[in-house]
Every structure is written in structure tokens, then in C-alpha cells.
Amino acid sequence: TQLLEQSPQFLSIQEGENLTVYCNSSSVFSSLQWYRQEPGEGPVLLVTVVTGGEVKKLKRLTFQFGDARKDSSLHITAAQTGDTGLYLCAGARMDSSYKLIFGSGTRLLVRP
Amino acid sequence: NAGVTQTPKFQVLKTGQSMTLQCAQDMNHNSMYWYRQDPGMGLRLIYYSASEGTTDKGEVPNGYNVSRLNKREFSLRLESAAPSQTSVYFCASSEQRSGGYGYTFGSGTRLTVV
């Protein structure tokens, strides 16, 4: 049973387009993190959101934590080929906050 | 460069063989973790060590053992490898017992069991 569901699983878009990736759960998390992973490498942390309703921006990437702290979204504006990779959301559960539960990931391909 | 170092990067084992995956971090982090990554299943927690001297089972611990040798090092042992353990293994560390701190991952060990 996957506690964190990510959608879509795969996304292929043209450079310059916008996109949104979703991360949903029926569980409440104390915080939620987004990572990007490139082939042959480990995931790299992009952002951590902690407060319900929180919005964080990282250049062209906008992250939002749901009001109820059960879901999150990642929006990329004007995607670039360098954004290609596997995007993973990960939640810290309320009962064991230092253990992260990972979603299955969204594989993004940005075509030139 | 500061970070998490995993060895080896690649390994092929025959069914029944044993091996130890090594992990070391130089960021003075308290907590360390072992995950496996399989296609379509994301990262699943095998074992973790909240602090030096403690280890606990994660989501998929069967067939594995771990040792937190000191604050820097956390090893993962496969006593009798099985084809189902073919996967990419990642070690990670984090600052504190808090979900507000991100993980730093190593670059992974790609293990094939034949």
C-alpha cells in the first residue's frame, strides 16, 4: 500500500510549457519534502514544507503544502531541458517524524 | 566534498552469497538510513538508525541486517542474497530526529543477484 500517491507517473512536455505534479495521501504529515533524482545518482532535496497552506518558491518551481497537510503540489513554470528527472515527494509521519515515506515518483522529460 | 559515500557502486552476486554495503557520512548527522529503490515503487526503508548505538527495522527489513559502527558509518549486510534483492540501494543521513530536516543521499549501490 502506497501511502503517498504521485501523479502523473510520467510526463513528457515541450520546453517552455508549464506543468504540475501532485502528491496525495490520506495521512497527515508533519512535513513534506520534494526531491529530484537524476540517472545514476541519489535524490537531492529541493524543498521542505512544514506548515499547512505553505507556499515556497525556488526560481521557476513553486511548492505548496495542503491546508490539511495531506497533500502537496509542485508547479514548474516555463520548463527547461535541465528540469528533466525523477521528482519524488516524501512525507514525515506524525508518529515518527524522522522517517520519511516516499512516493513512487514522477518521471519528467522536457523536450527541446 | 562533504556528503554520504557508498561503496561499492556496482555488485553482482550469486544467489546465496553474502556481502556488506558500506556507508559513511562526514556531516556529523545523528540519523542514518538504508533504502532500496525498485522501478515503480519509489524508495522503501529497509533499516534506520536514529542515533549512534540504535537501529530499527523499516518497511522491508527481511533478509537484511545493519550495523551502526559509529556516528559516521552505517553498513547493510545481506547474509544470503536472493534474486528479489536485486535493486538499487541508497544510504542517507539527516541532521536530527525531525522531519523538517532533509536527507542527504549517497549515489547508490546497484546490486544484481543472479
CSV table of C-alpha atoms in Angstrom, one decimal:
chain,number,residue,atom,x,y,z
A,1,THR,CA,0.0,0.0,0.0
A,2,GLN,CA,1.5,3.3,-1.1
A,3,LEU,CA,0.9,6.0,1.5
A,4,LEU,CA,1.9,8.7,-0.9
A,5,GLU,CA,0.4,8.7,-4.4
A,6,GLN,CA,2.1,10.8,-7.0
A,7,SER,CA,0.5,11.8,-10.3
A,8,PRO,CA,1.2,11.7,-13.1
A,9,GLN,CA,3.7,8.9,-13.2
A,10,PHE,CA,5.2,10.1,-16.5
A,11,LEU,CA,5.2,13.5,-18.1
A,12,SER,CA,6.7,14.5,-21.5
A,13,ILE,CA,6.4,18.1,-22.4
A,14,GLN,CA,8.0,20.7,-24.7
A,15,GLU,CA,10.5,23.2,-23.4
A,16,GLY,CA,8.7,26.4,-22.3
A,17,GLU,CA,5.5,24.6,-21.1
A,18,ASN,CA,4.1,24.7,-17.6
A,19,LEU,CA,3.4,21.6,-15.5
A,20,THR,CA,2.1,20.5,-12.1
A,21,VAL,CA,2.9,17.3,-10.2
A,22,TYR,CA,0.7,16.1,-7.4
A,23,CYS,CA,1.4,14.2,-4.2
A,24,ASN,CA,-1.6,12.9,-2.3
A,25,SER,CA,-2.3,10.9,0.9
A,26,SER,CA,-5.0,10.1,3.3
A,27,SER,CA,-2.4,10.5,6.1
A,28,VAL,CA,-1.4,13.7,7.8
A,29,PHE,CA,2.3,14.6,7.7
A,30,SER,CA,4.3,16.8,10.0
A,31,SER,CA,6.3,18.0,6.9
A,32,LEU,CA,6.7,17.1,3.3
A,33,GLN,CA,9.8,17.3,1.1
A,34,TRP,CA,10.4,17.2,-2.6
A,35,TYR,CA,13.5,15.7,-4.2
A,36,ARG,CA,14.8,15.5,-7.7
A,37,GLN,CA,16.8,12.4,-8.9
A,38,GLU,CA,18.9,12.1,-12.0
A,39,PRO,CA,20.0,8.8,-13.5
A,40,GLY,CA,22.8,7.1,-11.6
A,41,GLU,CA,22.5,9.5,-8.7
A,42,GLY,CA,20.8,9.7,-5.3
A,43,PRO,CA,17.8,12.1,-4.8
A,44,VAL,CA,18.7,15.7,-4.0
A,45,LEU,CA,16.5,17.8,-1.7
A,46,LEU,CA,14.7,20.7,-3.4
A,47,VAL,CA,12.4,22.0,-0.6
A,48,THR,CA,10.8,21.2,2.8
A,49,VAL,CA,7.3,22.5,3.6
A,50,VAL,CA,6.1,22.3,7.2
A,51,THR,CA,3.0,24.5,7.7
A,52,GLY,CA,-0.4,23.7,6.2
A,53,GLY,CA,-1.0,26.1,3.3
A,54,GLU,CA,2.6,27.0,3.0
A,55,VAL,CA,3.9,28.0,-0.4
A,56,LYS,CA,7.6,28.1,-1.3
A,57,LYS,CA,9.3,29.2,-4.5
A,58,LEU,CA,12.6,28.1,-5.9
A,59,LYS,CA,13.2,30.1,-9.1
A,60,ARG,CA,10.7,28.6,-11.6
A,61,LEU,CA,9.5,25.9,-9.1
A,62,THR,CA,6.6,26.5,-6.8
A,63,PHE,CA,5.8,24.1,-4.0
A,64,GLN,CA,2.6,24.1,-2.0
A,65,PHE,CA,1.6,22.1,1.1
A,66,GLY,CA,-2.1,21.4,1.5
A,67,ASP,CA,-4.1,23.1,4.3
A,68,ALA,CA,-4.7,19.7,6.0
A,69,ARG,CA,-1.1,18.6,5.5
A,70,LYS,CA,-2.2,15.6,3.5
A,71,ASP,CA,-1.1,16.7,0.0
A,72,SER,CA,1.3,18.8,-1.9
A,73,SER,CA,2.0,20.1,-5.4
A,74,LEU,CA,5.0,21.1,-7.4
A,75,HIS,CA,4.4,23.5,-10.3
A,76,ILE,CA,7.2,24.3,-12.8
A,77,THR,CA,6.8,27.4,-15.0
A,78,ALA,CA,8.5,27.5,-18.4
A,79,ALA,CA,10.1,24.1,-18.1
A,80,GLN,CA,13.7,23.7,-19.3
A,81,THR,CA,15.5,20.6,-20.5
A,82,GLY,CA,17.6,20.8,-17.3
A,83,ASP,CA,14.4,20.1,-15.3
A,84,THR,CA,14.3,16.5,-16.7
A,85,GLY,CA,14.5,13.9,-14.0
A,86,LEU,CA,12.6,11.9,-11.4
A,87,TYR,CA,10.6,14.0,-8.9
A,88,LEU,CA,9.9,12.4,-5.5
A,89,CYS,CA,7.7,13.6,-2.7
A,90,ALA,CA,8.4,12.4,0.8
A,91,GLY,CA,6.4,12.8,3.9
A,92,ALA,CA,7.4,12.7,7.6
A,93,ARG,CA,4.7,10.9,9.6
A,94,MET,CA,3.3,12.4,12.8
A,95,ASP,CA,4.2,9.3,14.8
A,96,SER,CA,7.8,9.0,13.6
A,97,SER,CA,8.8,12.3,12.1
A,98,TYR,CA,12.4,11.4,11.2
A,99,LYS,CA,11.4,8.5,9.0
A,100,LEU,CA,10.4,9.6,5.5
A,101,ILE,CA,7.8,7.8,3.4
A,102,PHE,CA,8.4,8.3,-0.3
A,103,GLY,CA,6.0,8.5,-3.2
A,104,SER,CA,6.7,6.4,-6.3
A,105,GLY,CA,7.8,9.4,-8.3
A,106,THR,CA,7.0,11.4,-11.4
A,107,ARG,CA,9.4,11.0,-14.3
A,108,LEU,CA,9.6,14.2,-16.2
A,109,LEU,CA,11.1,14.6,-19.7
A,110,VAL,CA,11.4,18.1,-21.1
A,111,ARG,CA,12.0,18.0,-24.9
A,112,PRO,CA,14.0,20.8,-26.6
B,1,ASN,CA,33.4,17.1,-0.6
B,2,ALA,CA,31.1,16.7,2.3
B,3,GLY,CA,28.3,14.2,1.9
B,4,VAL,CA,27.4,10.5,2.0
B,5,THR,CA,29.8,8.0,0.5
B,6,GLN,CA,28.6,4.5,-0.5
B,7,THR,CA,30.7,1.5,-1.6
B,8,PRO,CA,30.7,-0.4,-3.9
B,9,LYS,CA,28.8,1.4,-6.8
B,10,PHE,CA,28.1,-1.9,-8.6
B,11,GLN,CA,28.0,-5.5,-7.4
B,12,VAL,CA,26.9,-8.8,-8.9
B,13,LEU,CA,26.2,-11.7,-6.5
B,14,LYS,CA,25.2,-15.3,-6.9
B,15,THR,CA,22.2,-16.5,-5.0
B,16,GLY,CA,23.2,-17.4,-1.5
B,17,GLN,CA,26.3,-15.3,-1.4
B,18,SER,CA,26.7,-12.6,1.3
B,19,MET,CA,28.0,-9.1,1.2
B,20,THR,CA,28.1,-5.8,3.1
B,21,LEU,CA,27.3,-2.4,1.7
B,22,GLN,CA,29.3,0.4,3.3
B,23,CYS,CA,28.1,3.9,4.0
B,24,ALA,CA,29.8,6.8,5.6
B,25,GLN,CA,28.8,10.4,6.2
B,26,ASP,CA,31.0,13.4,7.2
B,27,MET,CA,28.3,15.9,8.2
B,28,ASN,CA,28.0,14.9,11.8
B,29,HIS,CA,24.4,13.8,11.3
B,30,ASN,CA,22.7,11.8,14.0
B,31,SER,CA,20.4,9.7,11.9
B,32,MET,CA,21.2,7.3,9.0
B,33,TYR,CA,19.0,5.2,6.8
B,34,TRP,CA,19.1,2.5,4.2
B,35,TYR,CA,16.6,2.5,1.4
B,36,ARG,CA,16.1,0.3,-1.7
B,37,GLN,CA,14.7,1.7,-5.0
B,38,ASP,CA,12.8,-0.5,-7.4
B,39,PRO,CA,11.0,0.6,-10.6
B,40,GLY,CA,7.6,2.0,-9.9
B,41,MET,CA,7.9,1.6,-6.2
B,42,GLY,CA,9.8,4.6,-5.1
B,43,LEU,CA,12.2,4.3,-2.1
B,44,ARG,CA,11.4,1.9,0.6
B,45,LEU,CA,13.0,2.0,4.0
B,46,ILE,CA,15.0,-1.1,5.0
B,47,TYR,CA,16.5,-0.1,8.3
B,48,TYR,CA,17.4,3.1,10.1
B,49,SER,CA,19.5,4.3,12.9
B,50,ALA,CA,18.0,7.3,14.8
B,51,SER,CA,21.2,7.9,16.7
B,52,GLU,CA,24.6,6.2,17.3
B,53,GLY,CA,24.0,2.9,19.1
B,54,THR,CA,20.4,2.3,17.9
B,55,THR,CA,19.0,0.6,14.9
B,56,ASP,CA,15.4,-0.2,14.0
B,57,LYS,CA,13.5,-2.0,11.2
B,58,GLY,CA,11.9,-0.1,8.4
B,59,GLU,CA,9.3,-1.2,5.9
B,60,VAL,CA,11.2,-4.1,4.2
B,61,PRO,CA,13.8,-5.5,6.7
B,62,ASN,CA,13.6,-9.2,5.9
B,63,GLY,CA,16.9,-10.6,4.5
B,64,TYR,CA,19.0,-7.7,5.8
B,65,ASN,CA,21.0,-6.7,8.9
B,66,VAL,CA,22.6,-3.5,9.8
B,67,SER,CA,25.4,-2.2,12.0
B,68,ARG,CA,25.8,1.4,13.2
B,69,LEU,CA,29.6,1.2,13.7
B,70,ASN,CA,30.0,4.7,14.9
B,71,LYS,CA,28.3,8.1,14.3
B,72,ARG,CA,29.8,8.2,10.7
B,73,GLU,CA,29.3,4.7,9.5
B,74,PHE,CA,26.2,2.6,8.9
B,75,SER,CA,26.5,-0.7,7.0
B,76,LEU,CA,23.9,-3.0,5.4
B,77,ARG,CA,24.5,-6.8,5.2
B,78,LEU,CA,22.9,-9.4,3.0
B,79,GLU,CA,23.5,-12.7,4.6
B,80,SER,CA,22.2,-14.9,1.8
B,81,ALA,CA,21.4,-12.9,-1.3
B,82,ALA,CA,18.2,-13.7,-3.3
B,83,PRO,CA,17.2,-12.5,-6.7
B,84,SER,CA,14.4,-10.5,-5.1
B,85,GLN,CA,17.1,-8.3,-3.5
B,86,THR,CA,18.2,-7.1,-6.9
B,87,SER,CA,17.8,-3.4,-6.6
B,88,VAL,CA,19.5,0.0,-6.2
B,89,TYR,CA,20.4,0.7,-2.5
B,90,PHE,CA,20.7,4.2,-1.1
B,91,CYS,CA,22.1,5.3,2.2
B,92,ALA,CA,21.0,8.6,3.6
B,93,SER,CA,21.7,10.7,6.6
B,94,SER,CA,19.8,13.6,8.3
B,95,GLU,CA,20.5,16.2,11.0
B,96,GLN,CA,18.1,15.4,13.7
B,97,ARG,CA,15.1,13.4,14.7
B,98,SER,CA,12.8,15.7,12.8
B,99,GLY,CA,11.0,15.6,9.5
B,100,GLY,CA,11.9,19.2,9.0
B,101,TYR,CA,15.4,18.3,8.1
B,102,GLY,CA,16.1,16.9,4.6
B,103,TYR,CA,18.0,13.8,3.9
B,104,THR,CA,21.4,13.7,2.1
B,105,PHE,CA,21.7,10.7,-0.1
B,106,GLY,CA,24.7,8.8,-1.4
B,107,SER,CA,24.9,8.0,-5.1
B,108,GLY,CA,23.7,4.4,-4.6
B,109,THR,CA,24.9,0.8,-5.0
B,110,ARG,CA,23.4,-1.1,-7.9
B,111,LEU,CA,23.1,-4.8,-6.9
B,112,THR,CA,22.3,-7.7,-9.1
B,113,VAL,CA,21.6,-11.1,-7.7
B,114,VAL,CA,21.7,-13.9,-10.3
